[in-house]
Coordinates of C-alpha atoms in Angstrom, one line a residue:
X1 CA -12.8 -1.9 1.0
X2 CA -10.3 0.6 1.9
X3 CA -9.2 2.2 5.1
X4 CA -10.6 5.3 4.4
X5 CA -14.9 8.6 4.7
X6 CA -15.2 9.9 1.4
X7 CA -17.0 9.9 -2.0
X8 CA -15.0 10.2 -5.1
X9 CA -17.6 10.7 -7.8
X10 CA -16.6 10.8 -11.3
X11 CA -19.0 11.7 -14.2
X12 CA -18.5 13.0 -17.6
X13 CA -16.3 15.7 -16.1
X14 CA -14.4 13.7 -13.3
X15 CA -15.3 14.9 -9.9
X16 CA -13.7 13.7 -6.8
X17 CA -15.4 13.7 -3.2
X18 CA -14.4 12.6 0.1
X19 CA -16.5 11.8 3.0
X20 CA -15.7 11.1 6.8
X21 CA -18.4 9.4 9.1
X22 CA -18.8 12.7 10.7
X23 CA -18.5 14.7 7.3
X24 CA -16.2 15.6 4.7
X25 CA -16.3 15.6 0.8
X26 CA -13.6 16.6 -1.4
X27 CA -14.0 17.2 -5.0
X28 CA -11.1 17.5 -7.6
X29 CA -11.3 17.6 -11.4
X30 CA -8.3 15.5 -12.1
X31 CA -7.6 13.0 -9.5
X32 CA -4.5 10.9 -9.8
X33 CA -4.8 7.5 -10.5
X34 CA -5.7 -0.7 -2.3
X35 CA -8.6 -3.0 -2.3
X36 CA -12.0 -2.0 -3.8
X37 CA -15.4 -3.5 -4.1
X38 CA -17.6 -2.5 -7.1
X39 CA -21.4 -2.4 -7.1
X40 CA -23.1 -2.0 -10.4
X41 CA -26.5 -0.6 -11.2
X42 CA -28.1 0.8 -14.3
X43 CA -29.8 4.2 -14.6
X44 CA -32.4 4.5 -17.4
X45 CA -32.5 7.9 -19.1
X46 CA -36.1 9.0 -19.5
X47 CA -35.3 11.2 -22.5
X48 CA -33.4 8.5 -24.6
X49 CA -33.3 4.8 -25.1
X50 CA -29.9 4.5 -23.7
X51 CA -28.8 3.3 -20.1
X52 CA -26.1 4.6 -18.1
X53 CA -24.2 2.3 -16.0
X54 CA -24.1 3.5 -12.4
X55 CA -20.9 2.1 -10.7
X56 CA -20.0 2.4 -7.2
X57 CA -16.5 1.8 -5.9
X58 CA -15.8 1.5 -2.2
X59 CA -12.2 2.5 -1.5
X60 CA -10.4 5.4 -2.8
X61 CA -7.0 3.9 -3.1
X62 CA -5.0 2.9 -6.3
X63 CA -7.3 0.0 -7.1
X64 CA -10.3 2.2 -7.0
X65 CA -8.8 4.9 -9.3
X66 CA -7.2 2.5 -11.8
X67 CA -10.6 0.5 -12.1
X68 CA -12.6 4.0 -12.5
X69 CA -10.0 5.1 -15.0
X70 CA -10.4 1.9 -17.2
X71 CA -14.2 2.1 -17.0
X72 CA -14.3 5.8 -17.9
X73 CA -11.9 5.5 -20.8
X74 CA -13.7 2.5 -22.4
X75 CA -17.3 3.3 -21.6
X76 CA -18.4 7.0 -22.6
X77 CA -21.7 6.8 -20.6
X78 CA -20.5 5.3 -17.4
X79 CA -20.9 7.0 -14.3
X80 CA -18.5 6.1 -11.3
X81 CA -18.8 7.1 -7.7
X82 CA -16.0 6.1 -5.5
X83 CA -16.6 6.2 -1.6
X84 CA -13.7 6.8 0.8
X85 CA -14.0 7.4 4.4
X86 CA -11.0 9.7 4.7
X87 CA -11.3 13.4 3.8
X88 CA -8.5 13.0 1.4
X89 CA -8.0 10.7 -1.6
X90 CA -5.5 8.2 -3.0
X91 CA -4.9 5.9 -0.1
X92 CA -1.4 4.4 -0.1
X93 CA -0.3 6.7 -3.0
X94 CA -0.6 9.4 -0.5
X95 CA 0.2 7.9 2.8
X96 CA 3.0 5.5 1.6
X97 CA 4.4 3.7 4.7
X98 CA 4.9 4.4 8.4
X99 CA 6.0 6.6 10.0
X100 CA 4.1 9.1 8.0
X101 CA 0.9 6.8 7.7
X102 CA -1.4 8.0 10.4
X103 CA -3.7 5.0 10.4
X104 CA -0.9 2.7 11.6
X105 CA 1.5 5.0 13.5
X106 CA 1.4 3.8 17.4
X107 CA 4.8 6.1 18.1
X108 CA 7.3 3.3 18.1
X109 CA 9.9 2.9 20.7
X110 CA 13.3 3.9 18.8
X111 CA 15.3 3.5 21.9
X112 CA 16.8 0.1 20.9
X113 CA 19.8 -0.5 18.7
X114 CA 18.2 -3.5 16.7
X115 CA 14.9 -3.4 14.9
X116 CA 13.3 -6.2 13.1
X117 CA 11.0 -5.8 10.1
X118 CA 8.9 -8.9 9.2
X119 CA 8.5 -8.9 5.4
X120 CA 10.6 -8.9 2.2
X121 CA 8.5 -6.6 0.2
X122 CA 9.0 -2.9 -1.0
X123 CA 7.3 -1.6 2.1
X124 CA 9.6 -3.6 4.3
X125 CA 12.6 -2.0 2.7
X126 CA 11.0 1.5 2.8
X127 CA 10.7 1.1 6.5
X128 CA 14.2 0.0 6.9
X129 CA 15.3 3.0 4.8
X130 CA 13.3 5.5 6.8
X131 CA 14.8 4.1 10.0
X132 CA 18.4 4.3 8.7
X133 CA 18.5 7.3 6.4
X134 CA 20.1 10.4 7.4
X135 CA 18.0 13.2 8.6
X136 CA 19.3 15.6 6.1
X137 CA 17.8 13.4 3.4
X138 CA 14.5 12.9 4.9
X139 CA 14.1 16.6 5.6
X140 CA 13.7 17.1 1.9
X141 CA 10.7 14.7 1.6
X142 CA 7.0 15.2 2.6
X143 CA 7.7 13.1 5.9
X144 CA 5.8 14.8 8.8
X145 CA 7.9 16.8 11.4
X146 CA 6.5 14.6 14.1
X147 CA 8.1 11.7 12.4
X148 CA 11.4 13.7 12.0
X149 CA 11.6 14.5 15.5
X150 CA 11.2 11.0 16.6
X151 CA 13.9 9.8 14.0
X152 CA 16.2 12.6 15.5
X153 CA 16.2 10.8 18.7
X154 CA 16.4 7.3 17.3
X155 CA 19.1 4.9 18.6
X156 CA 18.5 2.5 15.9
X157 CA 21.7 1.1 14.2
X158 CA 20.7 -2.2 12.7
X159 CA 17.7 -3.4 10.9
X160 CA 16.9 -7.0 10.1
X161 CA 14.4 -7.9 7.5
X162 CA 13.0 -11.5 8.1
X163 CA 11.2 -13.5 5.4
X164 CA 9.8 -16.9 5.8
X165 CA 11.0 -18.1 2.3
X166 CA 14.3 -17.8 0.5
X167 CA 16.1 -15.1 -1.7
X168 CA 14.3 -16.5 -4.9
X169 CA 10.9 -15.6 -3.3
X170 CA 11.8 -12.0 -2.1
X171 CA 8.8 -9.7 -3.0
X172 CA 10.7 -6.3 -3.4
X173 CA 11.9 -5.0 -6.7
X174 CA 15.6 -3.9 -7.9
X175 CA 15.0 -0.3 -7.7
X176 CA 14.2 -0.4 -3.9
X177 CA 17.1 -2.8 -3.4
X178 CA 19.3 -0.5 -5.2
X179 CA 18.4 2.3 -3.1
X180 CA 18.9 0.4 0.1
X181 CA 22.5 -0.7 -1.2
X182 CA 23.4 2.8 -1.9
X183 CA 22.0 4.3 1.3
X184 CA 24.3 6.8 2.9
X185 CA 25.7 5.8 6.4
X186 CA 24.4 2.2 6.2
X187 CA 26.0 -1.0 4.9
X188 CA 24.4 -4.2 3.9
X189 CA 24.9 -7.4 5.4
X190 CA 24.0 -10.4 3.4
X191 CA 25.1 -13.9 4.2
X192 CA 27.1 -15.3 1.4
X193 CA 26.0 -18.8 2.3
X194 CA 22.5 -17.7 1.2
X195 CA 23.7 -16.9 -2.3
X196 CA 26.4 -19.3 -3.3
X197 CA 25.3 -20.9 -6.6
X198 CA 22.1 -19.1 -6.7
X199 CA 22.8 -17.3 -9.9
X200 CA 22.7 -20.6 -11.8
X201 CA 19.1 -21.3 -10.5
X202 CA 17.8 -18.1 -12.3
X203 CA 19.2 -18.5 -15.7
X204 CA 15.8 -19.3 -17.2
X205 CA 13.5 -17.1 -14.9
X206 CA 12.1 -13.8 -16.1
X207 CA 14.6 -10.9 -16.4
X208 CA 13.3 -8.8 -13.3
X209 CA 13.7 -11.8 -11.0
X210 CA 17.1 -12.7 -12.6
X211 CA 18.6 -9.0 -12.3
X212 CA 17.2 -8.8 -8.6
X213 CA 18.9 -12.0 -7.7
X214 CA 22.1 -11.2 -9.4
X215 CA 22.3 -7.9 -7.6
X216 CA 21.7 -9.6 -4.2
X217 CA 24.4 -12.2 -5.0
X218 CA 26.8 -9.6 -6.2
X219 CA 26.4 -7.6 -2.9
X220 CA 26.7 -10.7 -0.7
X221 CA 29.7 -12.5 -2.6
X222 CA 31.8 -9.9 -4.4
X223 CA 34.0 -7.2 -2.9
X224 CA 32.7 -3.7 -3.5
X225 CA 34.4 -1.1 -5.6
X226 CA 36.8 1.4 -3.8
X227 CA 34.3 4.1 -3.4
X228 CA 31.6 1.8 -1.9
X229 CA 34.0 -0.1 0.3
X230 CA 35.2 3.3 1.8
X231 CA 31.6 4.2 2.5
X232 CA 30.8 1.0 4.1
X233 CA 33.8 1.1 6.3
X234 CA 32.6 4.5 7.6
X235 CA 28.9 3.5 7.8
X236 CA 27.5 3.7 11.5
X237 CA 24.4 1.6 10.5
X238 CA 23.6 -1.8 9.1
X239 CA 20.7 -3.7 7.4
X240 CA 20.4 -7.3 6.7
X241 CA 18.2 -10.0 5.0
X242 CA 17.3 -13.0 7.1
X243 CA 15.7 -15.9 5.2
X244 CA 13.6 -19.0 6.1
X245 CA 12.4 -17.7 9.2
X246 CA 8.9 -17.4 10.3
X247 CA 7.7 -15.3 13.3
X248 CA 6.1 -17.1 16.3
X249 CA 5.9 -14.9 19.1
X250 CA 7.3 -11.6 20.7
X251 CA 9.3 -12.2 23.9
X252 CA 8.7 -9.4 26.4
X253 CA 11.4 -7.7 28.6
X254 CA 11.6 -7.8 32.4
X255 CA 8.9 -5.1 32.7
X256 CA 6.5 -7.0 30.6
X257 CA 5.7 -3.9 28.5
X258 CA 8.6 -3.8 26.0
X259 CA 9.7 -6.1 23.4
X260 CA 13.0 -8.1 24.1
X261 CA 13.4 -10.5 21.3
X262 CA 11.3 -12.3 18.5
X263 CA 11.0 -16.1 18.4
X264 CA 11.1 -17.6 15.0
X265 CA 10.5 -20.8 13.5
X266 CA 13.2 -22.1 11.1
X267 CA 11.6 -23.1 7.8
X268 CA 12.5 -25.0 4.6
X269 CA 11.0 -24.7 1.3
X270 CA 8.8 -27.3 -0.5
X271 CA 8.6 -26.6 -4.1
X272 CA 10.5 -24.0 -6.2
X273 CA 10.0 -20.3 -7.6
X274 CA 7.2 -18.1 -6.5
X275 CA 5.1 -21.0 -5.6
X276 CA 7.3 -22.5 -3.1
X277 CA 5.9 -22.8 0.4
X278 CA 7.7 -22.4 3.8
X279 CA 7.4 -25.3 6.0
X280 CA 8.5 -25.4 9.8
X281 CA 11.5 -27.6 10.5
X282 CA 10.6 -27.8 14.1
X283 CA 13.8 -25.8 15.2
X284 CA 13.3 -22.1 16.5
X285 CA 15.5 -19.2 16.8
X286 CA 15.5 -15.9 19.0
X287 CA 16.5 -12.7 17.8
X288 CA 17.2 -9.9 20.3
X289 CA 15.4 -6.6 19.4
X290 CA 13.5 -3.9 20.9
X291 CA 11.5 -2.9 18.0
X292 CA 9.4 -5.3 15.8
X293 CA 7.5 -4.0 12.9
X294 CA 5.1 -6.2 10.7
X295 CA 5.3 -5.2 7.1
X296 CA 3.4 -8.2 5.4
X297 CA 0.4 -6.2 3.9
X298 CA -3.1 -5.4 5.1
X299 CA -5.6 -8.2 5.6
X300 CA -9.0 -7.2 4.2
X301 CA -12.1 -7.5 6.4
X302 CA -15.6 -8.4 5.3
X303 CA -17.6 -5.3 4.3
X304 CA -21.0 -6.8 4.8
X305 CA -22.6 -10.1 5.6
X306 CA -24.4 -10.1 2.2
X307 CA -21.0 -10.0 0.6
X308 CA -19.2 -13.3 0.1
X309 CA -15.9 -13.4 1.9
X310 CA -13.1 -15.9 2.6
X311 CA -11.9 -15.0 6.1
X312 CA -8.8 -17.4 5.9
X313 CA -7.6 -15.6 2.8
X314 CA -8.9 -12.3 3.4
X315 CA -10.3 -12.1 0.1
X316 CA -13.6 -12.1 -1.7
X317 CA -14.2 -15.1 -3.6
X318 CA -14.0 -14.1 -7.5
X319 CA -13.3 -15.0 -11.0
X320 CA -11.6 -12.3 -13.0
X321 CA -13.0 -9.8 -10.5
X322 CA -16.5 -11.1 -10.6
X323 CA -17.6 -11.9 -7.2
X324 CA -18.9 -15.6 -7.0
X325 CA -22.6 -15.9 -6.4
X326 CA -23.3 -12.1 -6.6
X327 CA -24.1 -11.0 -10.1
X328 CA -23.3 -7.3 -10.4
X329 CA -20.8 -7.3 -7.7
X330 CA -16.9 -7.0 -8.4
X331 CA -13.8 -6.7 -6.6
X332 CA -10.3 -5.3 -7.2
X333 CA -6.9 -4.8 -5.4
X334 CA -5.9 -6.5 -2.3
X335 CA -9.5 -7.7 -1.4
X336 CA -9.4 -9.4 -4.7
X337 CA -5.9 -11.2 -4.6
X338 CA -4.6 -10.5 -1.2
X339 CA -2.0 -8.2 -0.2
X340 CA 0.7 -9.0 -2.7
X341 CA 2.3 -7.2 -5.7
X342 CA 3.5 -3.8 -6.5
X343 CA 1.6 -0.8 -8.0
X344 CA 1.9 -2.1 -11.4
X345 CA 0.4 -5.3 -10.1
X346 CA -2.6 -3.4 -8.8
X347 CA -3.0 -1.3 -12.0
X348 CA -3.2 -4.4 -14.3
X349 CA -5.4 -6.3 -11.6
X350 CA -7.8 -3.2 -11.7
X351 CA -7.9 -3.0 -15.3
X352 CA -9.0 -6.8 -15.5
X353 CA -11.7 -6.2 -13.2
X354 CA -12.8 -3.2 -15.1
X355 CA -12.7 -5.2 -18.2
X356 CA -15.1 -7.9 -16.8
X357 CA -17.5 -5.2 -16.0
X358 CA -17.3 -3.8 -19.5
X359 CA -17.6 -7.3 -21.1
X360 CA -20.7 -8.1 -18.8
X361 CA -22.3 -4.7 -19.8
X362 CA -21.7 -5.5 -23.4
X363 CA -23.0 -9.2 -23.2
X364 CA -26.2 -8.3 -21.6
X365 CA -25.3 -10.4 -18.5
X366 CA -26.1 -7.7 -16.1
X367 CA -29.8 -6.9 -15.5
X368 CA -30.5 -3.3 -16.6
X369 CA -34.2 -3.4 -15.8
X370 CA -33.8 -2.3 -12.2
X371 CA -33.0 1.5 -12.3
X372 CA -30.6 2.8 -9.7
X373 CA -30.4 6.5 -8.6
X374 CA -26.6 6.4 -7.7
X375 CA -25.0 9.2 -5.9
X376 CA -28.1 11.4 -5.9
X377 CA -29.9 8.9 -3.6
X378 CA -26.8 8.6 -1.4
X379 CA -26.6 12.3 -1.2
X380 CA -30.1 12.6 0.2
X381 CA -29.5 9.8 2.8
X382 CA -26.5 11.5 4.0
X383 CA -28.1 14.8 4.3
X384 CA -31.0 13.3 6.2
X385 CA -28.4 12.0 8.6
X386 CA -26.9 15.6 8.8
X387 CA -23.6 14.2 7.4
X388 CA -21.6 17.4 6.4
X389 CA -20.4 17.2 2.7
X390 CA -17.0 18.8 2.1
X391 CA -16.8 20.7 -1.3
X392 CA -13.8 20.5 -3.9
X393 CA -12.8 23.9 -2.6
X394 CA -12.6 22.5 0.9
X395 CA -10.3 19.8 -0.3
X396 CA -8.2 22.5 -2.0
X397 CA -7.9 24.1 1.3
X398 CA -6.3 21.0 2.9
X399 CA -4.0 20.5 0.0
X400 CA -3.0 24.3 -0.1
X401 CA -2.4 24.2 3.6
X402 CA -0.1 21.2 3.4
X403 CA 1.9 22.6 0.6
X404 CA 2.3 25.8 2.5
X405 CA 3.5 24.3 5.8
X406 CA 5.9 22.1 3.6
X407 CA 7.3 25.1 1.9
X408 CA 8.2 26.6 5.1
X409 CA 10.4 23.6 5.9
X410 CA 11.8 23.2 2.4
X411 CA 9.5 20.1 1.7
X412 CA 7.0 19.2 -1.1
X413 CA 4.2 19.3 1.7
X414 CA 3.7 18.8 5.5
X415 CA 0.8 16.2 5.4
X416 CA -1.9 16.7 8.0
X417 CA -2.6 13.4 9.6
X418 CA -5.4 14.1 12.0
X419 CA -8.9 14.1 10.3
X420 CA -10.1 16.3 13.0
X421 CA -7.5 19.0 12.0
X422 CA -8.5 18.7 8.5
X423 CA -12.2 19.5 9.4
X424 CA -11.2 22.3 11.6
X425 CA -9.2 23.8 8.7
X426 CA -12.1 23.5 6.3
X427 CA -14.4 25.2 9.0
X428 CA -18.1 24.8 9.2

């Protein structure tokens, strides 16, 4: 259930493959480890009495790879095929966030001075950091040259990150917050009123949440050290966190084509901690901005009418990864729990799903009488439809080309964002 055409096929020796609708298959011996759906069948070996679980994972992002990793580690006979529609693997691990994320990149207008980012997660902070970072820092990363050219012309000076709940419910982590606070040429603006007395509220919460809240409060309430104070005085850019605001609509400019402002509902919290809910108060507030970016995660879509799906939550109904009412079908990642959490959350979530599969195999809960042919059958179907499969050496061509292009610019790599260009690079 990922955005990506490819088949990632792991057997006793791991193989990675990637497939586009019009062709491409990449193989890699040791792939690095978001939502995924697992279908399980059993292949009966004719020469022995043993059965080999044939497991199909739809989605080649972190959730898919972590699930495969756990299955292969704990079941020596398991065969895993990961299907991914892009010609390159690893999902968000590879693409990260906009502007170097080709699926969602619509060339944003950077001619305004104030940008709004909807969301208080790590990706929201990443977006703000990209918009405000000095170009000399970005040039050392694998951000694309096209994005660098756009940022070089950017007039954005302020980035406001908006969340519908309060400081105790932010979803970013302390590492990403510290990076923003220490960002050269940009100063934080946190309203002291949002943080007075808040440290007392986190005395008994888990340590990561406590440390994160304390850092926000310190930034908002205390005078910075001399070095930091001098840096902030000279900073030409600024970022801020705005709480208890929920977006209602984008207000257009006079020409009707560009954003002029965003209208937000003022909210209040019912409950406390991570389970607190934002409830509209009836008041609204407009914030002038010419660029509005949503960073609240991808909402999964149904993969097939035969697969149960909750359209409101954007998840597959499940218990510990087992799809309700569909024996032999499992889910992992965002399609399992929604677009929440960080990479460690996805890893643990995927391991839990894989463990459910292993337990069902061991207990006999899965029907092993119906033999499945696995990837060999899929391969024959693709060949009959004249789908071009790309080999491991073809994926290596893409990888090598990206690294070579990046080396010319002093970067780790220059990612190719256009699948057609990838196929042209591979050749017939």
